[in-house]
Short mmCIF file of C-alpha atoms in Angstrom, two decimals:
data_model
loop_
_atom_site.label_atom_id
_atom_site.label_comp_id
_atom_site.label_asym_id
_atom_site.label_seq_id
_atom_site.Cartn_x
_atom_site.Cartn_y
_atom_site.Cartn_z
CA MET A 1 -1.18 27.07 111.44
CA VAL A 2 -1.57 30.79 110.73
CA ALA A 3 -3.83 30.05 107.72
CA ASP A 4 -6.10 27.79 109.75
CA ALA A 5 -6.44 30.48 112.42
CA ASN A 6 -7.51 33.02 109.78
CA LYS A 7 -10.17 30.68 108.36
CA LEU A 8 -11.57 30.04 111.84
CA SER A 9 -11.70 33.78 112.57
CA ARG A 10 -13.65 34.52 109.36
CA ALA A 11 -16.15 31.72 110.06
CA SER A 12 -16.81 33.05 113.58
CA SER A 13 -17.38 36.57 112.21
CA ALA A 14 -19.88 35.28 109.63
CA ALA A 15 -21.79 33.28 112.21
CA SER A 16 -22.13 36.28 114.49
CA SER A 17 -23.48 38.36 111.58
CA VAL A 18 -26.13 35.74 110.83
CA LEU A 19 -27.21 35.63 114.46
CA GLN A 20 -27.59 39.40 114.57
CA TRP A 21 -29.75 39.29 111.38
CA LEU A 22 -31.99 36.57 112.78
CA GLU A 23 -32.54 38.49 116.01
CA GLY A 24 -33.88 41.45 114.01
CA LEU A 25 -36.56 39.43 112.16
CA PRO A 26 -40.22 39.33 113.44
CA SER A 27 -41.24 36.29 115.39
CA GLU A 28 -44.94 36.21 114.22
CA PRO A 29 -45.75 33.73 111.37
CA HIS A 30 -48.27 36.04 109.60
CA ALA A 31 -45.51 38.59 109.05
CA TYR A 32 -43.89 36.24 106.49
CA LEU A 33 -46.04 36.88 103.35
CA SER A 34 -44.82 36.25 99.82
CA THR A 35 -43.59 39.21 97.88
CA GLY A 36 -46.41 38.89 95.33
CA ALA A 37 -49.06 38.61 97.99
CA LEU A 38 -47.56 41.57 99.81
CA ARG A 39 -47.64 43.70 96.63
CA HIS A 40 -51.21 42.63 95.98
CA THR A 41 -52.24 43.53 99.52
CA LYS A 42 -50.61 46.93 99.35
CA ARG A 43 -52.17 47.64 95.91
CA LYS A 44 -55.61 46.63 97.17
CA ARG A 45 -55.32 48.92 100.18
CA LYS A 46 -54.25 51.84 98.01
CA ARG A 47 -57.09 51.20 95.55
CA GLU A 48 -59.60 51.12 98.41
CA GLN A 49 -58.19 54.37 99.76
CA GLY A 50 -58.58 56.06 96.33
CA LEU A 51 -54.89 56.66 95.91
CA TYR A 52 -54.91 55.41 92.27
CA GLN A 53 -56.22 57.53 89.38
CA ASP A 54 -58.53 55.96 86.80
CA SER A 55 -56.91 55.54 83.37
CA PRO A 56 -58.19 54.08 80.09
CA PRO A 57 -57.52 50.39 79.53
CA PRO A 58 -54.26 49.55 77.79
CA GLN A 59 -54.62 49.20 74.01
CA ARG A 60 -54.46 45.74 72.61
CA LYS A 61 -51.89 44.88 69.99
CA SER A 62 -54.54 44.48 67.30
CA ARG A 63 -55.97 47.94 68.03
CA ARG A 64 -52.56 49.57 67.83
CA LEU A 65 -51.86 47.83 64.51
CA ALA A 66 -55.24 48.89 63.17
CA ALA A 67 -54.62 52.50 64.16
CA ILE A 68 -51.21 52.53 62.48
CA SER A 69 -52.32 50.83 59.26
CA GLY A 70 -55.60 52.69 58.89
CA ASN A 71 -57.49 49.44 58.52
CA ALA A 72 -61.06 50.59 59.01
CA VAL A 73 -62.37 47.03 59.03
CA MET A 74 -60.25 46.15 62.04
CA GLN A 75 -61.18 49.40 63.79
CA ARG A 76 -64.89 48.78 63.25
CA ALA A 77 -64.55 45.22 64.53
CA LEU A 78 -62.81 46.44 67.65
CA ARG A 79 -65.54 49.03 68.29
CA LYS A 80 -68.09 46.20 68.39
CA VAL A 81 -66.50 44.63 71.43
CA THR A 82 -68.98 44.59 74.26
CA SER A 83 -68.61 46.89 77.20
CA THR A 84 -67.84 43.97 79.49
CA GLU A 85 -64.49 43.66 77.74
CA HIS A 86 -63.73 47.32 78.38
CA LYS A 87 -63.84 47.34 82.14
CA LEU A 88 -61.58 50.04 83.48
CA HIS A 89 -58.58 48.98 85.44
CA THR A 90 -56.87 51.16 87.97
CA THR A 91 -53.18 51.38 87.50
CA PRO A 92 -50.68 53.66 89.10
CA ALA A 93 -49.64 56.66 87.09
CA ARG A 94 -46.50 55.92 85.20
CA SER A 95 -43.44 57.91 85.97
CA THR A 96 -42.34 60.42 83.34
CA ARG A 97 -38.95 61.00 84.79
CA GLY A 98 -37.25 58.72 82.26
CA LYS A 99 -38.97 60.46 79.36
CA LYS A 100 -37.94 63.87 80.60
CA ASN A 101 -34.34 62.76 80.87
CA LEU A 102 -34.50 61.32 77.37
CA THR A 103 -35.96 64.56 76.04
CA GLN A 104 -33.23 66.60 77.69
CA HIS A 105 -30.62 64.26 76.21
CA ASN A 106 -32.05 64.57 72.71
CA GLU A 107 -32.02 68.35 72.88
CA HIS A 108 -28.22 68.28 72.96
CA ILE A 109 -27.89 66.03 69.85
CA ASP A 110 -26.77 67.76 66.66
CA ALA A 111 -29.22 67.13 63.82
CA SER A 112 -26.35 66.83 61.35
CA GLN A 113 -25.07 63.79 63.20
CA VAL A 114 -28.31 61.84 62.87
CA THR A 115 -28.45 59.27 60.06
CA PRO A 116 -31.35 60.19 57.74
CA ARG A 117 -34.14 57.61 57.57
CA ALA A 118 -36.50 57.08 54.67
CA THR A 119 -40.06 57.94 55.54
CA GLN A 120 -42.80 55.61 54.37
CA PRO A 121 -46.49 56.50 54.46
CA PRO A 122 -48.69 54.19 56.44
CA VAL A 123 -50.24 51.32 54.48
CA VAL A 124 -53.97 51.74 54.06
CA TYR A 125 -55.81 48.52 53.35
CA GLY A 126 -59.09 48.17 51.56
CA SER A 127 -62.13 49.16 53.51
CA LEU A 128 -65.64 47.78 53.49
CA ASP A 129 -67.17 50.86 55.12
CA GLY A 130 -68.66 52.08 51.86
CA ILE A 131 -70.21 48.81 50.78
CA ALA A 132 -73.65 49.90 51.92
CA ASP A 133 -73.54 52.77 49.42
CA ILE A 134 -73.23 50.39 46.43
CA PRO A 135 -76.63 49.96 44.75
CA ARG A 136 -77.86 46.40 44.71
CA ARG A 137 -78.22 44.76 41.30
CA SER A 138 -80.65 42.08 40.32
CA THR A 139 -79.67 38.75 38.82
CA ALA A 140 -81.10 39.84 35.48
CA ASP A 141 -78.82 42.88 35.45
CA LEU A 142 -75.80 40.70 36.19
CA LEU A 143 -76.68 38.31 33.37
CA SER A 144 -77.21 41.11 30.85
CA ASP A 145 -73.96 42.89 31.74
CA PRO A 146 -70.92 40.91 30.52
CA SER A 147 -68.55 43.19 32.45
CA SER A 148 -70.08 42.44 35.83
CA GLU A 149 -67.99 40.76 38.46
CA ALA A 150 -70.48 37.96 38.88
CA SER A 151 -72.14 36.40 35.88
CA SER A 152 -74.15 33.25 35.76
CA SER A 153 -75.15 30.54 33.35
CA ARG A 154 -77.97 28.09 33.80
CA CYS A 155 -78.81 24.68 32.58
CA GLY A 156 -81.80 23.11 34.22
CA ASP A 157 -82.30 24.57 37.69
CA SER A 158 -78.64 25.14 38.57
CA THR A 159 -76.86 28.49 38.50
CA THR A 160 -73.22 29.19 39.13
CA PHE A 161 -71.44 32.52 39.46
CA SER A 162 -67.93 33.51 38.46
CA LYS A 163 -65.86 36.39 39.82
CA THR A 164 -63.91 36.59 36.58
CA GLY A 165 -66.91 37.87 34.61
CA ARG A 166 -67.06 34.76 32.39
CA SER A 167 -70.01 32.43 32.41
CA ARG A 168 -69.24 29.16 34.07
CA SER A 169 -71.09 26.19 32.70
CA PRO A 170 -72.89 24.09 35.31
CA THR A 171 -72.93 21.13 32.90
CA LYS A 172 -70.93 18.46 34.68
CA SER A 173 -72.38 15.44 32.88
CA LEU A 174 -74.10 14.53 29.66
CA GLY A 175 -77.43 14.45 31.44
CA ASP A 176 -77.23 18.18 32.10
CA THR A 177 -77.23 18.90 28.37
CA GLN A 178 -80.71 17.38 27.98
CA PHE A 179 -82.17 20.69 29.23
CA CYS A 180 -80.35 22.75 26.57
CA ASN A 181 -81.39 23.69 23.06
CA ILE A 182 -79.06 21.11 21.47
CA PRO A 183 -78.84 18.08 23.76
CA ILE A 184 -76.11 15.46 23.42
CA HIS A 185 -77.13 11.83 22.88
CA VAL A 186 -74.61 8.98 22.90
CA VAL A 187 -75.63 6.02 20.76
CA PRO A 188 -73.91 2.61 21.06
CA TRP A 189 -71.70 1.62 18.17
CA GLU A 190 -73.66 -0.71 15.86
CA ALA A 191 -73.05 -1.45 12.22
CA ASN A 192 -76.66 -0.86 11.17
CA ILE A 193 -76.77 2.73 12.44
CA ILE A 194 -73.52 3.93 10.85
CA PRO A 195 -74.43 6.69 8.34
CA GLN A 196 -73.97 5.67 4.75
CA VAL A 197 -71.66 8.57 3.88
CA VAL A 198 -68.97 7.43 6.33
CA ARG A 199 -69.28 3.65 5.97
CA PRO A 200 -66.26 3.34 3.64
CA LEU A 201 -64.12 5.15 6.20
CA VAL A 202 -65.50 3.06 9.07
CA GLN A 203 -64.91 -0.22 7.23
CA GLU A 204 -61.30 0.69 6.50
CA LEU A 205 -60.69 1.76 10.11
CA LYS A 206 -62.27 -1.47 11.35
CA LEU A 207 -59.80 -3.55 9.34
CA LEU A 208 -56.86 -1.47 10.54
CA SER A 209 -57.99 -1.71 14.17
CA LYS A 210 -57.86 -5.50 13.81
CA GLY A 211 -54.26 -5.20 12.68
CA ILE A 212 -54.83 -6.29 9.08
CA HIS A 213 -51.53 -5.67 7.24
CA VAL A 214 -50.36 -2.87 9.55
CA VAL A 215 -46.85 -4.19 10.36
CA PRO A 216 -44.31 -4.08 7.50
CA LEU A 217 -42.48 -7.30 6.68
CA GLN A 218 -39.15 -5.50 7.03
CA VAL A 219 -39.54 -5.02 10.80
CA GLN A 220 -40.79 -8.51 11.68
CA ASP A 221 -37.42 -9.53 13.15
CA ARG A 222 -37.23 -6.27 15.08
CA MET A 223 -40.63 -6.94 16.61
CA LYS A 224 -39.59 -10.42 17.72
CA ALA A 225 -36.38 -9.06 19.25
CA ALA A 226 -38.48 -6.54 21.19
CA GLY A 227 -40.57 -9.38 22.60
CA GLU A 228 -43.69 -9.04 20.44
CA GLU A 229 -44.97 -11.85 18.27
CA VAL A 230 -46.63 -10.58 15.10
CA GLU A 231 -49.61 -12.46 13.76
CA LEU A 232 -49.58 -13.41 10.11
CA HIS A 233 -52.58 -11.24 9.25
CA GLU A 234 -50.82 -8.23 10.80
CA LEU A 235 -47.92 -8.37 8.36
CA SER A 236 -48.05 -6.24 5.25
CA LYS A 237 -47.97 -8.09 1.91
CA GLU A 238 -45.99 -5.36 0.19
CA GLN A 239 -42.37 -6.20 -0.52
CA ASP A 240 -41.22 -2.79 -1.68
CA GLY A 241 -41.70 -1.36 1.82
CA GLU A 242 -43.99 1.49 0.82
CA GLY A 243 -47.64 1.13 1.64
CA GLU A 244 -50.48 3.60 1.78
CA ALA A 245 -50.54 3.51 5.58
CA TRP A 246 -46.96 4.75 6.05
CA PRO A 247 -45.21 8.11 5.74
CA HIS A 248 -43.19 8.09 2.55
CA SER A 249 -40.51 10.36 4.01
CA LEU A 250 -39.34 7.63 6.43
CA SER A 251 -38.03 4.17 5.78
CA HIS A 252 -39.54 1.28 7.70
CA GLU A 253 -36.42 1.02 9.86
CA GLU A 254 -36.55 4.70 10.76
CA LEU A 255 -40.27 4.49 11.46
CA TRP A 256 -39.78 1.47 13.72
CA VAL A 257 -37.19 3.36 15.77
CA ARG A 258 -39.59 6.31 16.18
CA ILE A 259 -42.45 3.99 17.13
CA HIS A 260 -40.29 2.21 19.71
CA GLU A 261 -39.38 5.59 21.25
CA VAL A 262 -43.06 6.56 21.49
CA TRP A 263 -43.85 3.21 23.10
CA GLN A 264 -41.14 3.78 25.71
CA ALA A 265 -42.47 7.29 26.40
CA ALA A 266 -46.01 5.93 26.84
CA MET A 267 -44.78 3.31 29.31
CA GLU A 268 -42.96 5.99 31.30
CA CYS A 269 -46.00 8.29 31.36
CA TYR A 270 -48.20 5.48 32.61
CA ALA A 271 -45.70 4.26 35.23
CA GLU A 272 -45.04 7.77 36.57
CA ASN A 273 -48.72 8.78 36.51
CA ALA A 274 -47.77 11.73 34.31
CA PRO A 275 -50.17 14.65 33.81
CA GLU A 276 -52.14 15.20 30.62
CA ALA A 277 -49.69 17.81 29.32
CA THR A 278 -46.85 15.29 29.50
CA TRP A 279 -48.88 12.65 27.66
CA ASN A 280 -49.64 15.23 24.96
CA ALA A 281 -46.03 16.31 24.53
CA GLU A 282 -44.33 12.93 24.77
CA VAL A 283 -46.88 10.61 23.13
CA HIS A 284 -49.86 12.17 21.37
CA SER A 285 -48.08 14.96 19.48
CA ARG A 286 -45.35 12.62 18.31
CA LEU A 287 -47.86 10.06 17.01
CA LEU A 288 -49.84 12.68 15.10
CA ARG A 289 -46.66 14.02 13.56
CA LEU A 290 -45.45 10.55 12.57
CA ALA A 291 -48.77 9.68 10.98
CA LEU A 292 -49.41 12.89 9.01
CA ARG A 293 -45.90 13.78 7.88
CA GLY A 294 -44.82 13.16 4.33
CA GLU A 295 -47.42 12.89 1.61
CA LEU A 296 -50.43 14.01 3.68
CA LYS A 297 -48.66 17.11 4.96
CA ALA A 298 -47.65 17.96 1.40
CA LYS A 299 -51.33 17.74 0.41
CA GLY A 300 -52.33 20.20 3.12
CA VAL A 301 -53.48 17.84 5.90
CA TRP A 302 -51.83 18.52 9.24
CA TYR A 303 -52.63 18.78 12.94
CA GLU A 304 -52.60 21.63 15.46
CA ASP A 305 -52.62 21.96 19.22
CA VAL A 306 -55.84 23.82 20.07
CA THR A 307 -55.67 23.47 23.84
CA THR A 308 -56.01 27.24 24.35
CA ALA A 309 -58.32 27.96 21.40
CA SER A 310 -61.52 29.11 23.07
CA ILE A 311 -64.91 29.88 21.52
CA SER A 312 -65.66 33.52 22.26
CA ASP A 313 -68.76 33.98 20.08
CA LYS A 314 -71.72 33.26 22.38
CA SER A 315 -74.02 32.62 19.41
CA LEU A 316 -72.03 29.46 18.66
CA LEU A 317 -72.65 27.96 22.09
CA PRO A 318 -75.56 25.80 23.21
CA TYR A 319 -77.83 27.58 25.64
CA PHE A 320 -80.64 27.17 28.09
CA LYS A 321 -83.39 29.80 28.19
CA ALA A 322 -81.28 32.22 26.10
CA ILE A 323 -78.31 31.91 28.46
CA PRO A 324 -75.23 30.56 26.64
CA LEU A 325 -73.22 27.87 28.35
CA GLN A 326 -69.50 28.00 28.81
CA SER A 327 -67.49 26.71 25.87
CA LYS A 328 -65.51 23.51 26.19
CA LEU A 329 -61.97 23.10 24.88
CA VAL A 330 -60.31 20.14 23.19
CA ASP A 331 -56.63 19.36 22.71
CA TYR A 332 -55.92 18.72 19.04
CA ALA A 333 -57.49 19.07 15.62
CA ILE A 334 -56.65 17.63 12.23
CA ILE A 335 -56.95 20.63 9.94
CA LEU A 336 -56.78 21.65 6.31
CA ASP A 337 -53.62 23.66 5.76
CA PRO A 338 -54.65 25.67 2.68
CA ASP A 339 -52.41 26.76 -0.13
CA SER A 340 -52.47 30.36 -1.32
CA THR A 341 -55.45 29.79 -3.64
CA LEU A 342 -57.61 28.12 -1.00
CA LYS A 343 -56.62 30.69 1.60
CA ASP A 344 -57.70 33.54 -0.68
CA ARG A 345 -61.11 31.91 -1.07
CA ILE A 346 -61.42 31.51 2.71
CA VAL A 347 -60.54 35.17 3.25
CA ALA A 348 -63.08 36.19 0.62
CA ARG A 349 -65.77 34.11 2.34
CA LEU A 350 -65.00 35.73 5.70
CA SER A 351 -65.01 39.19 4.15
CA ALA A 352 -68.40 38.57 2.55
CA THR A 353 -69.79 37.23 5.81
CA GLN A 354 -68.54 40.28 7.69
CA SER A 355 -70.11 42.71 5.25
CA SER A 356 -73.49 40.96 5.13
CA THR A 357 -74.05 40.04 8.76
CA LYS A 358 -71.38 40.70 11.39
CA ALA A 359 -67.67 40.43 11.90
CA THR A 360 -66.21 36.92 11.86
CA SER A 361 -62.90 36.28 13.57
CA GLY A 362 -62.01 33.20 11.51
CA ILE A 363 -63.16 30.20 9.56
CA ASN A 364 -63.53 28.12 12.74
CA ALA A 365 -65.69 28.52 15.82
CA ALA A 366 -62.59 28.83 18.00
CA ALA A 367 -60.98 32.26 17.95
CA ALA A 368 -57.29 31.43 17.62
CA GLU A 369 -54.88 33.17 15.27
CA TRP A 370 -52.89 30.05 14.34
CA ILE A 371 -56.01 28.31 12.95
CA ARG A 372 -57.85 31.42 11.77
CA PHE A 373 -57.76 30.43 8.09
CA ARG A 374 -57.19 26.67 8.58
CA PRO A 375 -60.48 24.74 8.74
CA VAL A 376 -60.86 22.13 11.48
CA ALA A 377 -61.88 18.70 10.20
CA VAL A 378 -61.31 16.15 13.02
CA SER A 379 -61.39 17.15 16.70
CA ILE A 380 -59.38 15.25 19.32
CA GLU A 381 -59.75 15.25 23.11
CA THR A 382 -57.13 13.67 25.37
CA LYS A 383 -57.21 12.53 28.99
CA ARG A 384 -54.51 11.03 31.17
CA GLU A 385 -56.87 8.51 32.76
CA SER A 386 -57.24 5.11 31.17
CA ASN A 387 -61.04 5.18 31.32
CA HIS A 388 -63.21 7.20 28.94
CA ASP A 389 -65.62 9.03 31.24
CA ASP A 390 -68.39 11.49 30.50
CA THR A 391 -66.03 14.46 30.85
CA ALA A 392 -64.19 13.78 27.58
CA VAL A 393 -67.44 13.06 25.74
CA LEU A 394 -68.98 16.24 27.15
CA GLN A 395 -66.03 18.34 26.02
CA LEU A 396 -66.04 16.80 22.55
CA GLY A 397 -69.81 17.19 22.32
CA MET A 398 -69.91 20.86 23.31
CA TRP A 399 -66.99 21.67 21.01
CA THR A 400 -68.60 19.80 18.11
CA ILE A 401 -71.91 21.62 18.59
CA SER A 402 -70.06 24.93 18.20
CA HIS A 403 -68.29 23.52 15.14
CA PHE A 404 -71.61 22.60 13.49
CA LEU A 405 -73.19 25.95 14.39
CA ASN A 406 -70.25 27.74 12.81
CA LEU A 407 -70.57 25.71 9.61
CA GLN A 408 -74.27 26.57 9.45
CA ARG A 409 -73.47 30.26 9.93
CA LEU A 410 -71.00 30.12 7.04
CA LEU A 411 -73.60 28.39 4.87
CA GLY A 412 -76.29 30.92 5.70
CA ASP A 413 -79.81 29.73 4.91
CA ARG A 414 -78.72 27.21 2.30
CA LYS A 415 -78.64 24.18 4.65
CA ALA A 416 -80.07 23.18 7.98
CA LEU A 417 -78.07 21.67 10.80
CA GLU A 418 -79.38 18.21 9.96
CA ASP A 419 -77.87 18.47 6.46
CA LEU A 420 -74.30 18.98 7.67
CA PRO A 421 -71.84 16.11 7.16
CA VAL A 422 -71.00 13.41 9.67
CA LEU A 423 -67.68 14.17 11.33
CA PRO A 424 -65.26 11.68 12.92
CA ILE A 425 -63.89 12.71 16.32
CA LEU A 426 -61.27 11.05 18.52
CA SER A 427 -61.20 10.45 22.27
CA ILE A 428 -57.82 9.51 23.77
CA ALA A 429 -57.51 8.35 27.37
CA GLY A 430 -54.12 7.13 28.50
CA HIS A 431 -53.04 4.37 26.13
CA SER A 432 -56.39 3.95 24.36
CA TRP A 433 -57.42 5.73 21.12
CA ARG A 434 -61.11 5.59 20.21
CA LEU A 435 -63.27 6.84 17.37
CA MET A 436 -66.72 8.44 17.55
CA LEU A 437 -69.00 9.78 14.83
CA ALA A 438 -70.78 13.11 15.34
CA SER A 439 -73.82 14.42 13.49
CA ILE A 440 -76.87 16.61 14.05
CA ALA A 441 -79.88 14.31 14.08
CA ALA A 442 -83.53 15.16 13.60
CA GLY A 443 -84.87 17.43 16.29
CA GLN A 444 -81.59 19.35 16.49
CA LYS A 445 -79.72 17.08 18.84
CA LEU A 446 -76.08 16.10 18.67
CA GLU A 447 -75.77 12.38 18.13
CA LEU A 448 -72.49 10.73 19.06
CA ILE A 449 -72.03 7.16 17.84
CA GLY A 450 -69.31 5.35 19.68
CA TYR A 451 -66.98 3.88 20.49
CA THR A 452 -64.72 1.77 18.36
CA VAL A 453 -61.09 1.26 19.39
CA LEU A 454 -58.46 2.25 16.83
CA GLY A 455 -55.37 1.14 18.72
CA ASP A 456 -53.31 1.67 21.86
CA THR A 457 -49.81 2.53 22.97
CA VAL A 458 -49.46 -0.52 25.22
CA SER A 459 -47.82 -2.51 22.43
CA LEU A 460 -45.81 -1.79 19.30
CA VAL A 461 -48.50 -3.40 17.16
CA GLY A 462 -51.08 -1.13 18.80
CA ILE A 463 -49.02 1.94 17.82
CA TYR A 464 -48.80 0.70 14.23
CA LYS A 465 -52.61 0.46 14.29
CA ILE A 466 -52.93 4.06 15.52
CA ILE A 467 -50.60 5.41 12.83
CA ALA A 468 -52.41 3.47 10.10
CA SER A 469 -55.80 4.75 11.38
CA LEU A 470 -54.58 8.36 11.51
CA ARG A 471 -53.29 8.02 7.97
CA SER A 472 -56.73 6.78 6.91
CA LEU A 473 -58.41 9.73 8.62
CA GLY A 474 -55.96 12.09 6.93
CA ARG A 475 -56.90 10.71 3.51
CA TRP A 476 -60.59 11.14 4.38
CA VAL A 477 -59.96 14.78 5.27
CA ASN A 478 -58.22 15.36 1.94
CA GLU A 479 -60.52 13.30 -0.30
CA VAL A 480 -63.95 13.76 1.33
CA TYR A 481 -64.04 16.71 3.71
CA ARG A 482 -62.00 19.10 1.56
CA PRO A 483 -64.27 18.75 -1.53
CA TRP A 484 -67.38 19.21 0.61
CA PHE A 485 -65.89 22.30 2.28
CA GLU A 486 -64.93 23.89 -1.03
CA ASP A 487 -68.21 23.05 -2.77
CA SER A 488 -70.47 24.05 0.14
CA ILE A 489 -68.75 26.69 2.29
CA LEU A 490 -66.79 28.37 -0.53
CA ALA A 491 -69.24 27.73 -3.38
CA ASP A 492 -70.48 31.27 -4.06
CA VAL A 493 -67.57 33.32 -2.77
CA GLU A 494 -67.27 35.28 -6.02
CA GLN A 495 -70.98 36.24 -5.97
CA LEU A 496 -70.91 37.31 -2.32
CA SER A 497 -67.77 39.41 -2.76
CA GLN A 498 -69.29 41.45 -5.61
#
């Protein structure tokens, strides 16, 4: 009972307090304005009465950052803001009482008690204020100065600029080369237009591409177990297991295991849409090594990765109106790996060429140390796509033009471009390996005859065809190209060195 009486007494006291508060409130409706409206009304009245002092507009965040960093570009951009965006606003003067108290507090702090802080100078970004002082240069000056930031190269009516200082070729298709000094012409593969000097090679490659005697008898059961039926004409007639098309350092069983591994790698690259570098590492390099190892390697015929071997000598590049085009790169090359005697002759030739005309970086058009004294014989371009488009042919064509121009330079005035030999070149796209023939035809134009398919990595039989074809090309390099190179390029080395 006593507790209930206390609760009732407290409720009565609270009610009386509320009644007293309500009696003190105004009874007019307009007296009840919102707090924001009331502040706005008071501020407006004070502004009209001139009680506020004019002050500059508050700095934007971007302006404060520009002032701190010293970024003149940002400062100049902010100065261009129109006056309508800089209307002055009247704001009450801010109180400085808090700052004074803080200052008085800091005066009593001992400097020895303050943790030292590393000081960092403000970051000053690049400015464009002085760009107007840079003298303007004409396009001719930019073209004549190889160190300029923007250089151009032209073919036809197109011009492209590069910030790296290197000419960028505008040639995107074979048609663009028709306006250059050595155009590229692709001729369909027909038996009656094959040059006589390479017909024995072409006939042998044609038989191998049809699978004639490319699969050894010893692996016939292996092929059937792998799910491939071998035609009778594809089986080799040799019983001893050693044919001209195969590396002598491997038995047929070992070779079949390697070929099956390459086939699996090619299937994985195709299924996973692997990039070109993966195709090169997992498929193309392994096939070239399998084909050229053994007897051919012992005779000085090998392959090299020339993906990064660029052509730096502008005189070895095709041009348009005296402007050299950008060099094109290829992926591999079958080369002559010289012995000590042949290397000495190559060095003597380069020394004689340097003393009579100008310095020569190597025996090839491409300036690369690992092939400096190893002549390129067969050039190879690879693509990950399964179709052979103009890009691969353009790269092979531009590279081959530089190769021919370099051979002519080494020969001097003894032979014209049209007298240089016909060179086989390879274009690989995905699974497919194709052969083209390159020569300089009358009128100084590069003529590419192609294609003919050598083989593919879709099947085990197709890989046997590729290896047999590469072995045939390796023998051509050793038996045909090497004698021509020694008799023509290195013929009068002793006379020139005297």
